[in-house]
Amino acid sequence: MKLHCEVEVVSRHLPTLGLRNRGKGARAVVSLCQPRPPARGEQAGPHSACLLVSTMKDKRGTRYELKENIEQFFTKFVDEGKATVRLKEPPVDICLSKANSGSLKGFLSAMRLAHRGCDINTSLSTLTPVKTSEFEKFKTKMVITCKKEYPLGKNFPYSLEHLQTSYCGLIRVDMRMLCLKNLVKLDLSHNHIKKLPATIGDLIQLQELDLSDNHLESFSVAFCQSTLQKSLRRLDLSKNKIKALPVQFCQLQELTDLKIDDNDLIQLPFKIGQLKNLRFLSAARNKLPVLPSEFKNLSLEYLDLFGNTFEQPKALPVIKLQVPLSLLELSARTILFNRIPYAFHIIPFHLCQDLDTAKTCVCGRFCLKSFIQGTATMNLHSVAHTVVLVDNMGGTEAPITSYFCSLVCYINSSDMFK
C-alpha cells in the first residue's frame, strides 16, 4: 500500500536543542510494508505493518514501526490532502501534504489498524527500494493545447499545481479539475465556456485563473463568496461577453491583477475601491460611460481604459433627495455607519441587496435612495502610476460619478463647480 505525497519528518527534540527544522517537505513515496515474509513452515499471523518513507535521495527509505507506536493523528486538514502522524519512538512528527485526500484517508485508516496490531485488509508492500519511475507520478504541470491531447479516459494527476487546457473546445469546466486541491494556476483560455460551476471555489490554493477568450456572459456570485477570496491574485476575463460584474466581486480582496478587456461592460463594480491590493487593471475596449465613485480609492501601478465610450460630464446633477428621510433610509444609514452585521437569515433578502448597493457620499457616509448624483472629470494619473491613453487624442481623463448624501455635502464639494 503506497501513498504519493510530500513528507517532512520533524524531530521533536530540535526545539529543546535550540534548532529549527527546514520547514519544507520532500516528494516521497510512503509505504505500508510487511517487515518480513513468514519463514518456511511458519504460520502467517496478522500483518504488523511498518511505515517506509522513501525519497529521491533515499530510495531505500527510512523505516518506522507502527504497532503501539503512534501517539496521535492530526487530521483537521485531511480534506486538503494534509495530515500529521506523531510517533512515540523515535519522537518525530511525520507531516504529509499534497496527497490525494481519498487515498490519504484510506492510508491513515490502515495505519490505525497497524498501530492496534490488527490485520490490514489490503496488500502490503515489500521492504525494497522504490524505483525512480514512482517519483515521476509527481507531475506538477500539464499543458494541453488541442482536443487530441485532452485526457478523456483517465483523471488528471492529483499533484498538479499548474494546468492549462486551451483550444480544447470545452463548453464547461471539467469537474475533474475541481478535485485538484494543489492547483495554483488554472488556464482555461480559448474555449467555449459559458458558465462557471458554483464549486470552483473548492480550489482553495488557486492564485491565478485565466478564462480569457470564452463565452462567459455573467460572473458567478458563488465564485466571489468562496474561499478564493483569500487566495486568488490574478484573474483574466478578457474577450468574453460580460456586461456587468456582481457587487460581491469586490470581496476578492487579494486580487492584484485584473484583466477584463474586450467585453460588453457597461459599468464597473461600484465598490471597486475596496480592492485595496489591486495594482494592475485593464478594462480596455468595453462600453463604460462613466467610472464609479469609489474608483478614486484605487492605488494602481498600471491602468488601461482605452476604447471605452466615456460620456461628457453632465452639467446638472440628478437630485433624489427625500425630505424628510424615510424610515428605511434612516435605518440603512445607521446600520452601515455603525457597521452592524446583516445577512439573509437576519433580514429579508431584498433589504440585504439594498444595503449591498448603498452609495458612499464624498463625506464618507452612506445613502440608500436619498442622494444627489453628479459627474466630474478625474485625471487617471491620480490613481495609477502608468496610464494608457483613454482615446486617440492623448487624453488621460475620464468621467467619474459622485454621490452626496445631502445638499450641504453637495454645496461643500468644490469639485462639482471647478
PDB file of C-alpha atoms in Angstrom, residues 73-353:
ATOM      1  CA  PHE A  73      -3.115  11.644  14.440  1.00  0.00           C
ATOM      2  CA  PHE A  74      -3.698  15.241  13.307  1.00  0.00           C
ATOM      3  CA  THR A  75      -6.333  15.171  10.562  1.00  0.00           C
ATOM      4  CA  LYS A  76      -8.027  18.597  10.658  1.00  0.00           C
ATOM      5  CA  PHE A  77      -6.951  19.341   7.071  1.00  0.00           C
ATOM      6  CA  VAL A  78      -7.250  15.821   5.663  1.00  0.00           C
ATOM      7  CA  ASP A  79      -9.733  17.037   3.010  1.00  0.00           C
ATOM      8  CA  GLU A  80      -6.934  19.301   1.746  1.00  0.00           C
ATOM      9  CA  GLY A  81      -4.558  16.345   1.471  1.00  0.00           C
ATOM     10  CA  LYS A  82      -2.706  17.143   4.713  1.00  0.00           C
ATOM     11  CA  ALA A  83      -2.188  15.142   7.911  1.00  0.00           C
ATOM     12  CA  THR A  84       0.441  14.589  10.604  1.00  0.00           C
ATOM     13  CA  VAL A  85       1.290  11.350  12.393  1.00  0.00           C
ATOM     14  CA  ARG A  86       3.073  11.688  15.737  1.00  0.00           C
ATOM     15  CA  LEU A  87       5.230   8.702  16.686  1.00  0.00           C
ATOM     16  CA  LYS A  88       6.426   7.740  20.160  1.00  0.00           C
ATOM     17  CA  GLU A  89       9.779   6.270  19.104  1.00  0.00           C
ATOM     18  CA  PRO A  90      11.616   7.916  17.552  1.00  0.00           C
ATOM     19  CA  PRO A  91       9.978  11.152  18.782  1.00  0.00           C
ATOM     20  CA  VAL A  92       9.130  12.575  15.356  1.00  0.00           C
ATOM     21  CA  ASP A  93       6.132  14.083  13.583  1.00  0.00           C
ATOM     22  CA  ILE A  94       5.618  12.771  10.053  1.00  0.00           C
ATOM     23  CA  CYS A  95       3.905  15.604   8.159  1.00  0.00           C
ATOM     24  CA  LEU A  96       2.111  14.535   4.979  1.00  0.00           C
ATOM     25  CA  SER A  97       0.911  17.087   2.399  1.00  0.00           C
ATOM     26  CA  LYS A  98      -0.143  17.394  -1.245  1.00  0.00           C
ATOM     27  CA  ALA A  99      -1.741  13.965  -1.134  1.00  0.00           C
ATOM     28  CA  ASN A 100      -4.937  12.816  -2.779  1.00  0.00           C
ATOM     29  CA  SER A 101      -7.481  13.277   0.015  1.00  0.00           C
ATOM     30  CA  GLY A 102      -9.274   9.969  -0.669  1.00  0.00           C
ATOM     31  CA  SER A 103      -6.029   7.991  -0.763  1.00  0.00           C
ATOM     32  CA  LEU A 104      -4.795   9.767   2.354  1.00  0.00           C
ATOM     33  CA  LYS A 105      -7.908   8.826   4.339  1.00  0.00           C
ATOM     34  CA  GLY A 106      -7.545   5.173   3.351  1.00  0.00           C
ATOM     35  CA  PHE A 107      -3.841   5.201   4.209  1.00  0.00           C
ATOM     36  CA  LEU A 108      -4.469   6.708   7.654  1.00  0.00           C
ATOM     37  CA  SER A 109      -7.154   4.110   8.354  1.00  0.00           C
ATOM     38  CA  ALA A 110      -4.664   1.353   7.543  1.00  0.00           C
ATOM     39  CA  MET A 111      -2.082   2.994   9.830  1.00  0.00           C
ATOM     40  CA  ARG A 112      -4.592   2.980  12.694  1.00  0.00           C
ATOM     41  CA  LEU A 113      -5.101  -0.750  12.204  1.00  0.00           C
ATOM     42  CA  ALA A 114      -1.338  -1.295  12.146  1.00  0.00           C
ATOM     43  CA  HIS A 115      -0.992   0.694  15.373  1.00  0.00           C
ATOM     44  CA  ARG A 116      -3.534  -1.585  17.073  1.00  0.00           C
ATOM     45  CA  GLY A 117      -1.857  -4.692  15.706  1.00  0.00           C
ATOM     46  CA  CYS A 118      -4.936  -5.624  13.679  1.00  0.00           C
ATOM     47  CA  ASP A 119      -4.939  -7.379  10.343  1.00  0.00           C
ATOM     48  CA  ILE A 120      -4.870  -4.956   7.403  1.00  0.00           C
ATOM     49  CA  ASN A 121      -7.241  -5.975   4.644  1.00  0.00           C
ATOM     50  CA  THR A 122      -5.019  -4.788   1.840  1.00  0.00           C
ATOM     51  CA  SER A 123      -1.815  -5.868   0.150  1.00  0.00           C
ATOM     52  CA  LEU A 124       1.293  -4.635   1.924  1.00  0.00           C
ATOM     53  CA  SER A 125       4.394  -3.522   0.082  1.00  0.00           C
ATOM     54  CA  THR A 126       7.764  -5.166   0.494  1.00  0.00           C
ATOM     55  CA  LEU A 127      10.821  -3.568   2.041  1.00  0.00           C
ATOM     56  CA  THR A 128      12.510  -2.909  -1.281  1.00  0.00           C
ATOM     57  CA  PRO A 129      13.964   0.324  -2.716  1.00  0.00           C
ATOM     58  CA  VAL A 130      11.464   2.481  -4.574  1.00  0.00           C
ATOM     59  CA  LYS A 131      12.003   2.785  -8.321  1.00  0.00           C
ATOM     60  CA  THR A 132      12.701   6.152  -9.895  1.00  0.00           C
ATOM     61  CA  SER A 133       9.578   5.757 -12.039  1.00  0.00           C
ATOM     62  CA  GLU A 134       7.463   6.015  -8.874  1.00  0.00           C
ATOM     63  CA  PHE A 135       8.564   9.619  -8.416  1.00  0.00           C
ATOM     64  CA  GLU A 136       7.586  10.537 -11.970  1.00  0.00           C
ATOM     65  CA  LYS A 137       3.961  10.397 -10.832  1.00  0.00           C
ATOM     66  CA  PHE A 138       4.529  13.706  -9.054  1.00  0.00           C
ATOM     67  CA  LYS A 139       3.602  15.752 -12.086  1.00  0.00           C
ATOM     68  CA  THR A 140       3.053  19.402 -11.146  1.00  0.00           C
ATOM     69  CA  LYS A 141       2.461  20.975 -14.569  1.00  0.00           C
ATOM     70  CA  MET A 142       0.334  19.910 -17.526  1.00  0.00           C
ATOM     71  CA  VAL A 143      -0.187  21.901 -20.724  1.00  0.00           C
ATOM     72  CA  ILE A 144      -2.874  20.787 -23.201  1.00  0.00           C
ATOM     73  CA  THR A 145      -3.391  22.898 -26.318  1.00  0.00           C
ATOM     74  CA  CYS A 146      -5.620  20.762 -28.541  1.00  0.00           C
ATOM     75  CA  LYS A 147      -8.544  18.341 -28.309  1.00  0.00           C
ATOM     76  CA  LYS A 148      -6.431  15.307 -29.188  1.00  0.00           C
ATOM     77  CA  GLU A 149      -4.258  15.751 -26.099  1.00  0.00           C
ATOM     78  CA  TYR A 150      -7.207  16.128 -23.706  1.00  0.00           C
ATOM     79  CA  PRO A 151      -7.462  13.159 -21.270  1.00  0.00           C
ATOM     80  CA  LEU A 152     -10.922  11.596 -21.560  1.00  0.00           C
ATOM     81  CA  GLY A 153     -10.322   8.122 -20.136  1.00  0.00           C
ATOM     82  CA  LYS A 154      -8.147   8.970 -17.138  1.00  0.00           C
ATOM     83  CA  ASN A 155      -8.012  11.537 -14.355  1.00  0.00           C
ATOM     84  CA  PHE A 156      -5.653  14.484 -14.140  1.00  0.00           C
ATOM     85  CA  PRO A 157      -2.629  13.846 -11.873  1.00  0.00           C
ATOM     86  CA  TYR A 158      -3.762  14.891  -8.390  1.00  0.00           C
ATOM     87  CA  SER A 159      -0.372  16.560  -7.717  1.00  0.00           C
ATOM     88  CA  LEU A 160      -0.881  19.193 -10.460  1.00  0.00           C
ATOM     89  CA  GLU A 161      -0.139  22.778  -9.473  1.00  0.00           C
ATOM     90  CA  HIS A 162      -0.374  24.305 -12.964  1.00  0.00           C
ATOM     91  CA  LEU A 163      -2.947  23.157 -15.510  1.00  0.00           C
ATOM     92  CA  GLN A 164      -3.528  24.669 -18.944  1.00  0.00           C
ATOM     93  CA  THR A 165      -6.269  23.359 -21.239  1.00  0.00           C
ATOM     94  CA  SER A 166      -6.535  25.839 -24.110  1.00  0.00           C
ATOM     95  CA  TYR A 167      -8.100  25.365 -27.566  1.00  0.00           C
ATOM     96  CA  CYS A 168      -9.853  22.181 -26.372  1.00  0.00           C
ATOM     97  CA  GLY A 169     -13.402  23.243 -27.256  1.00  0.00           C
ATOM     98  CA  LEU A 170     -14.590  22.971 -23.638  1.00  0.00           C
ATOM     99  CA  ILE A 171     -18.163  24.213 -23.117  1.00  0.00           C
ATOM    100  CA  ARG A 172     -17.992  23.799 -19.334  1.00  0.00           C
ATOM    101  CA  VAL A 173     -15.368  23.412 -16.637  1.00  0.00           C
ATOM    102  CA  ASP A 174     -14.393  19.752 -16.287  1.00  0.00           C
ATOM    103  CA  MET A 175     -15.482  18.668 -12.780  1.00  0.00           C
ATOM    104  CA  ARG A 176     -12.347  16.509 -12.509  1.00  0.00           C
ATOM    105  CA  MET A 177     -10.333  19.730 -12.340  1.00  0.00           C
ATOM    106  CA  LEU A 178     -12.159  20.730  -9.159  1.00  0.00           C
ATOM    107  CA  CYS A 179     -10.587  17.752  -7.360  1.00  0.00           C
ATOM    108  CA  LEU A 180      -7.060  19.141  -7.885  1.00  0.00           C
ATOM    109  CA  LYS A 181      -6.621  20.607  -4.405  1.00  0.00           C
ATOM    110  CA  ASN A 182      -2.987  21.633  -5.055  1.00  0.00           C
ATOM    111  CA  LEU A 183      -3.813  23.675  -8.147  1.00  0.00           C
ATOM    112  CA  VAL A 184      -2.243  27.144  -8.024  1.00  0.00           C
ATOM    113  CA  LYS A 185      -2.664  28.200 -11.673  1.00  0.00           C
ATOM    114  CA  LEU A 186      -5.548  27.227 -13.962  1.00  0.00           C
ATOM    115  CA  ASP A 187      -5.615  28.337 -17.598  1.00  0.00           C
ATOM    116  CA  LEU A 188      -8.905  27.655 -19.429  1.00  0.00           C
ATOM    117  CA  SER A 189      -8.405  30.279 -22.123  1.00  0.00           C
ATOM    118  CA  HIS A 190      -9.567  29.936 -25.747  1.00  0.00           C
ATOM    119  CA  ASN A 191     -12.523  27.609 -25.109  1.00  0.00           C
ATOM    120  CA  HIS A 192     -16.327  27.964 -25.262  1.00  0.00           C
ATOM    121  CA  ILE A 193     -17.178  28.040 -21.551  1.00  0.00           C
ATOM    122  CA  LYS A 194     -20.450  29.865 -20.849  1.00  0.00           C
ATOM    123  CA  LYS A 195     -20.795  29.432 -17.101  1.00  0.00           C
ATOM    124  CA  LEU A 196     -18.621  28.721 -14.070  1.00  0.00           C
ATOM    125  CA  PRO A 197     -19.626  25.965 -11.644  1.00  0.00           C
ATOM    126  CA  ALA A 198     -20.539  27.049  -8.114  1.00  0.00           C
ATOM    127  CA  THR A 199     -17.987  24.591  -6.728  1.00  0.00           C
ATOM    128  CA  ILE A 200     -14.989  26.217  -8.411  1.00  0.00           C
ATOM    129  CA  GLY A 201     -14.266  27.721  -5.002  1.00  0.00           C
ATOM    130  CA  ASP A 202     -13.167  24.224  -3.902  1.00  0.00           C
ATOM    131  CA  LEU A 203      -9.776  25.030  -5.456  1.00  0.00           C
ATOM    132  CA  ILE A 204      -8.559  26.504  -2.189  1.00  0.00           C
ATOM    133  CA  GLN A 205      -4.946  27.032  -3.351  1.00  0.00           C
ATOM    134  CA  LEU A 206      -5.817  28.736  -6.634  1.00  0.00           C
ATOM    135  CA  GLN A 207      -3.944  32.003  -7.196  1.00  0.00           C
ATOM    136  CA  GLU A 208      -4.179  32.523 -10.970  1.00  0.00           C
ATOM    137  CA  LEU A 209      -7.204  31.911 -13.187  1.00  0.00           C
ATOM    138  CA  ASP A 210      -7.269  32.605 -16.931  1.00  0.00           C
ATOM    139  CA  LEU A 211     -10.724  32.494 -18.557  1.00  0.00           C
ATOM    140  CA  SER A 212      -9.920  34.739 -21.497  1.00  0.00           C
ATOM    141  CA  ASP A 213     -11.494  34.158 -24.922  1.00  0.00           C
ATOM    142  CA  ASN A 214     -14.532  32.181 -23.745  1.00  0.00           C
ATOM    143  CA  HIS A 215     -18.296  32.776 -23.930  1.00  0.00           C
ATOM    144  CA  LEU A 216     -18.962  33.959 -20.365  1.00  0.00           C
ATOM    145  CA  GLU A 217     -21.945  36.318 -20.166  1.00  0.00           C
ATOM    146  CA  SER A 218     -22.018  36.763 -16.389  1.00  0.00           C
ATOM    147  CA  PHE A 219     -19.845  36.149 -13.375  1.00  0.00           C
ATOM    148  CA  SER A 220     -20.814  33.845 -10.516  1.00  0.00           C
ATOM    149  CA  VAL A 221     -21.697  35.335  -7.108  1.00  0.00           C
ATOM    150  CA  ALA A 222     -20.782  31.977  -5.525  1.00  0.00           C
ATOM    151  CA  PHE A 223     -17.283  32.361  -7.001  1.00  0.00           C
ATOM    152  CA  CYS A 224     -16.889  35.734  -5.282  1.00  0.00           C
ATOM    153  CA  GLN A 225     -18.058  34.398  -1.922  1.00  0.00           C
ATOM    154  CA  SER A 226     -15.932  31.226  -1.947  1.00  0.00           C
ATOM    155  CA  THR A 227     -12.565  30.540  -0.329  1.00  0.00           C
ATOM    156  CA  LEU A 228     -10.983  32.193  -3.381  1.00  0.00           C
ATOM    157  CA  GLN A 229     -11.474  35.474  -1.510  1.00  0.00           C
ATOM    158  CA  LYS A 230      -8.277  34.582   0.354  1.00  0.00           C
ATOM    159  CA  SER A 231      -6.197  33.031  -2.431  1.00  0.00           C
ATOM    160  CA  LEU A 232      -6.990  34.445  -5.898  1.00  0.00           C
ATOM    161  CA  ARG A 233      -4.491  37.058  -7.048  1.00  0.00           C
ATOM    162  CA  ARG A 234      -4.679  37.153 -10.845  1.00  0.00           C
ATOM    163  CA  LEU A 235      -7.848  36.933 -12.913  1.00  0.00           C
ATOM    164  CA  ASP A 236      -8.150  37.236 -16.697  1.00  0.00           C
ATOM    165  CA  LEU A 237     -11.706  37.613 -18.054  1.00  0.00           C
ATOM    166  CA  SER A 238     -10.794  39.369 -21.289  1.00  0.00           C
ATOM    167  CA  LYS A 239     -12.533  38.541 -24.597  1.00  0.00           C
ATOM    168  CA  ASN A 240     -15.835  37.342 -23.146  1.00  0.00           C
ATOM    169  CA  LYS A 241     -19.389  38.722 -23.254  1.00  0.00           C
ATOM    170  CA  ILE A 242     -19.693  40.003 -19.685  1.00  0.00           C
ATOM    171  CA  LYS A 243     -21.929  43.060 -19.274  1.00  0.00           C
ATOM    172  CA  ALA A 244     -21.508  43.602 -15.544  1.00  0.00           C
ATOM    173  CA  LEU A 245     -19.673  42.170 -12.565  1.00  0.00           C
ATOM    174  CA  PRO A 246     -21.672  41.497  -9.380  1.00  0.00           C
ATOM    175  CA  VAL A 247     -21.389  43.681  -6.302  1.00  0.00           C
ATOM    176  CA  GLN A 248     -19.821  40.723  -4.489  1.00  0.00           C
ATOM    177  CA  PHE A 249     -16.898  40.753  -6.942  1.00  0.00           C
ATOM    178  CA  CYS A 250     -15.163  43.257  -4.670  1.00  0.00           C
ATOM    179  CA  GLN A 251     -14.955  40.589  -1.956  1.00  0.00           C
ATOM    180  CA  LEU A 252     -11.982  39.125  -3.849  1.00  0.00           C
ATOM    181  CA  GLN A 253      -9.741  41.207  -1.620  1.00  0.00           C
ATOM    182  CA  GLU A 254      -6.424  39.568  -2.599  1.00  0.00           C
ATOM    183  CA  LEU A 255      -6.677  40.430  -6.310  1.00  0.00           C
ATOM    184  CA  THR A 256      -3.581  42.192  -7.623  1.00  0.00           C
ATOM    185  CA  ASP A 257      -4.117  41.776 -11.397  1.00  0.00           C
ATOM    186  CA  LEU A 258      -7.458  42.042 -13.213  1.00  0.00           C
ATOM    187  CA  LYS A 259      -7.921  41.896 -16.987  1.00  0.00           C
ATOM    188  CA  ILE A 260     -11.435  42.456 -18.366  1.00  0.00           C
ATOM    189  CA  ASP A 261     -10.633  43.837 -21.815  1.00  0.00           C
ATOM    190  CA  ASP A 262     -12.903  43.272 -24.820  1.00  0.00           C
ATOM    191  CA  ASN A 263     -16.150  42.565 -23.007  1.00  0.00           C
ATOM    192  CA  ASP A 264     -19.528  44.316 -23.072  1.00  0.00           C
ATOM    193  CA  LEU A 265     -19.127  46.000 -19.676  1.00  0.00           C
ATOM    194  CA  ILE A 266     -21.458  48.942 -19.174  1.00  0.00           C
ATOM    195  CA  GLN A 267     -20.274  49.522 -15.623  1.00  0.00           C
ATOM    196  CA  LEU A 268     -17.560  48.526 -13.163  1.00  0.00           C
ATOM    197  CA  PRO A 269     -18.477  47.275  -9.660  1.00  0.00           C
ATOM    198  CA  PHE A 270     -19.315  50.467  -7.794  1.00  0.00           C
ATOM    199  CA  LYS A 271     -17.395  49.219  -4.728  1.00  0.00           C
ATOM    200  CA  ILE A 272     -14.242  48.571  -6.755  1.00  0.00           C
ATOM    201  CA  GLY A 273     -12.340  50.838  -4.373  1.00  0.00           C
ATOM    202  CA  GLN A 274     -12.440  48.012  -1.817  1.00  0.00           C
ATOM    203  CA  LEU A 275      -9.876  46.083  -3.876  1.00  0.00           C
ATOM    204  CA  LYS A 276      -7.001  47.528  -1.856  1.00  0.00           C
ATOM    205  CA  ASN A 277      -4.381  45.133  -3.258  1.00  0.00           C
ATOM    206  CA  LEU A 278      -5.248  45.733  -6.918  1.00  0.00           C
ATOM    207  CA  ARG A 279      -2.215  47.025  -8.830  1.00  0.00           C
ATOM    208  CA  PHE A 280      -2.922  46.104 -12.483  1.00  0.00           C
ATOM    209  CA  LEU A 281      -6.283  46.892 -14.076  1.00  0.00           C
ATOM    210  CA  SER A 282      -7.019  46.571 -17.776  1.00  0.00           C
ATOM    211  CA  ALA A 283     -10.584  47.209 -18.955  1.00  0.00           C
ATOM    212  CA  ALA A 284      -9.961  48.412 -22.495  1.00  0.00           C
ATOM    213  CA  ARG A 285     -12.486  48.238 -25.337  1.00  0.00           C
ATOM    214  CA  ASN A 286     -15.672  47.960 -23.282  1.00  0.00           C
ATOM    215  CA  LYS A 287     -18.769  50.180 -23.157  1.00  0.00           C
ATOM    216  CA  LEU A 288     -18.108  52.106 -19.963  1.00  0.00           C
ATOM    217  CA  PRO A 289     -19.836  55.520 -19.982  1.00  0.00           C
ATOM    218  CA  VAL A 290     -18.550  56.596 -16.558  1.00  0.00           C
ATOM    219  CA  LEU A 291     -16.426  55.334 -13.663  1.00  0.00           C
ATOM    220  CA  PRO A 292     -17.937  54.521 -10.242  1.00  0.00           C
ATOM    221  CA  SER A 293     -17.351  56.935  -7.389  1.00  0.00           C
ATOM    222  CA  GLU A 294     -15.101  54.573  -5.405  1.00  0.00           C
ATOM    223  CA  PHE A 295     -12.732  54.232  -8.363  1.00  0.00           C
ATOM    224  CA  LYS A 296     -10.788  57.162  -6.897  1.00  0.00           C
ATOM    225  CA  ASN A 297      -9.847  54.987  -3.890  1.00  0.00           C
ATOM    226  CA  LEU A 298      -7.713  52.655  -6.005  1.00  0.00           C
ATOM    227  CA  SER A 299      -3.918  52.750  -5.911  1.00  0.00           C
ATOM    228  CA  LEU A 300      -2.689  51.207  -9.176  1.00  0.00           C
ATOM    229  CA  GLU A 301       0.617  50.753 -10.920  1.00  0.00           C
ATOM    230  CA  TYR A 302      -0.945  50.211 -14.367  1.00  0.00           C
ATOM    231  CA  LEU A 303      -4.325  51.255 -15.785  1.00  0.00           C
ATOM    232  CA  ASP A 304      -5.737  50.744 -19.286  1.00  0.00           C
ATOM    233  CA  LEU A 305      -9.213  52.088 -20.127  1.00  0.00           C
ATOM    234  CA  PHE A 306      -8.611  52.698 -23.830  1.00  0.00           C
ATOM    235  CA  GLY A 307     -11.505  52.440 -26.255  1.00  0.00           C
ATOM    236  CA  ASN A 308     -14.451  52.912 -23.876  1.00  0.00           C
ATOM    237  CA  THR A 309     -17.469  55.068 -24.693  1.00  0.00           C
ATOM    238  CA  PHE A 310     -16.929  57.641 -21.949  1.00  0.00           C
ATOM    239  CA  GLU A 311     -19.559  60.404 -21.825  1.00  0.00           C
ATOM    240  CA  GLN A 312     -19.003  64.067 -21.154  1.00  0.00           C
ATOM    241  CA  PRO A 313     -19.809  65.059 -17.526  1.00  0.00           C
ATOM    242  CA  LYS A 314     -23.382  66.300 -17.197  1.00  0.00           C
ATOM    243  CA  ALA A 315     -23.782  69.930 -16.270  1.00  0.00           C
ATOM    244  CA  LEU A 316     -26.747  69.368 -13.953  1.00  0.00           C
ATOM    245  CA  PRO A 317     -26.869  66.803 -11.145  1.00  0.00           C
ATOM    246  CA  VAL A 318     -29.559  64.183 -10.602  1.00  0.00           C
ATOM    247  CA  ILE A 319     -31.426  65.055  -7.397  1.00  0.00           C
ATOM    248  CA  LYS A 320     -33.167  62.247  -5.497  1.00  0.00           C
ATOM    249  CA  LEU A 321     -33.270  63.743  -2.031  1.00  0.00           C
ATOM    250  CA  GLN A 322     -36.056  62.735   0.358  1.00  0.00           C
ATOM    251  CA  VAL A 323     -37.348  65.327   2.828  1.00  0.00           C
ATOM    252  CA  PRO A 324     -37.831  64.099   5.440  1.00  0.00           C
ATOM    253  CA  LEU A 325     -35.771  60.911   5.162  1.00  0.00           C
ATOM    254  CA  SER A 326     -37.809  57.706   5.136  1.00  0.00           C
ATOM    255  CA  LEU A 327     -37.554  55.194   7.972  1.00  0.00           C
ATOM    256  CA  LEU A 328     -35.889  52.758   5.557  1.00  0.00           C
ATOM    257  CA  GLU A 329     -33.262  55.352   4.610  1.00  0.00           C
ATOM    258  CA  LEU A 330     -32.527  56.269   8.233  1.00  0.00           C
ATOM    259  CA  SER A 331     -32.283  52.621   9.273  1.00  0.00           C
ATOM    260  CA  ALA A 332     -29.992  51.731   6.372  1.00  0.00           C
ATOM    261  CA  ARG A 333     -27.660  54.662   7.062  1.00  0.00           C
ATOM    262  CA  THR A 334     -27.480  53.709  10.762  1.00  0.00           C
ATOM    263  CA  ILE A 335     -26.686  50.053  10.021  1.00  0.00           C
ATOM    264  CA  LEU A 336     -23.947  50.920   7.542  1.00  0.00           C
ATOM    265  CA  PHE A 337     -22.431  53.770   9.531  1.00  0.00           C
ATOM    266  CA  ASN A 338     -22.198  51.652  12.700  1.00  0.00           C
ATOM    267  CA  ARG A 339     -21.110  48.562  10.743  1.00  0.00           C
ATOM    268  CA  ILE A 340     -23.887  46.431  12.196  1.00  0.00           C
ATOM    269  CA  PRO A 341     -23.672  42.890  10.730  1.00  0.00           C
ATOM    270  CA  TYR A 342     -26.528  41.770   8.499  1.00  0.00           C
ATOM    271  CA  ALA A 343     -27.282  38.654   6.460  1.00  0.00           C
ATOM    272  CA  PHE A 344     -30.111  36.916   4.607  1.00  0.00           C
ATOM    273  CA  HIS A 345     -31.061  34.870   7.677  1.00  0.00           C
ATOM    274  CA  ILE A 346     -31.419  38.048   9.785  1.00  0.00           C
ATOM    275  CA  ILE A 347     -33.304  40.442   7.493  1.00  0.00           C
ATOM    276  CA  PRO A 348     -35.198  39.937   4.201  1.00  0.00           C
ATOM    277  CA  PHE A 349     -33.164  39.246   1.077  1.00  0.00           C
ATOM    278  CA  HIS A 350     -34.235  42.449  -0.716  1.00  0.00           C
ATOM    279  CA  LEU A 351     -33.055  44.578   2.221  1.00  0.00           C
ATOM    280  CA  CYS A 352     -29.647  42.879   2.111  1.00  0.00           C
ATOM    281  CA  GLN A 353     -29.459  43.745  -1.575  1.00  0.00           C
TER     282      GLN A 353
END
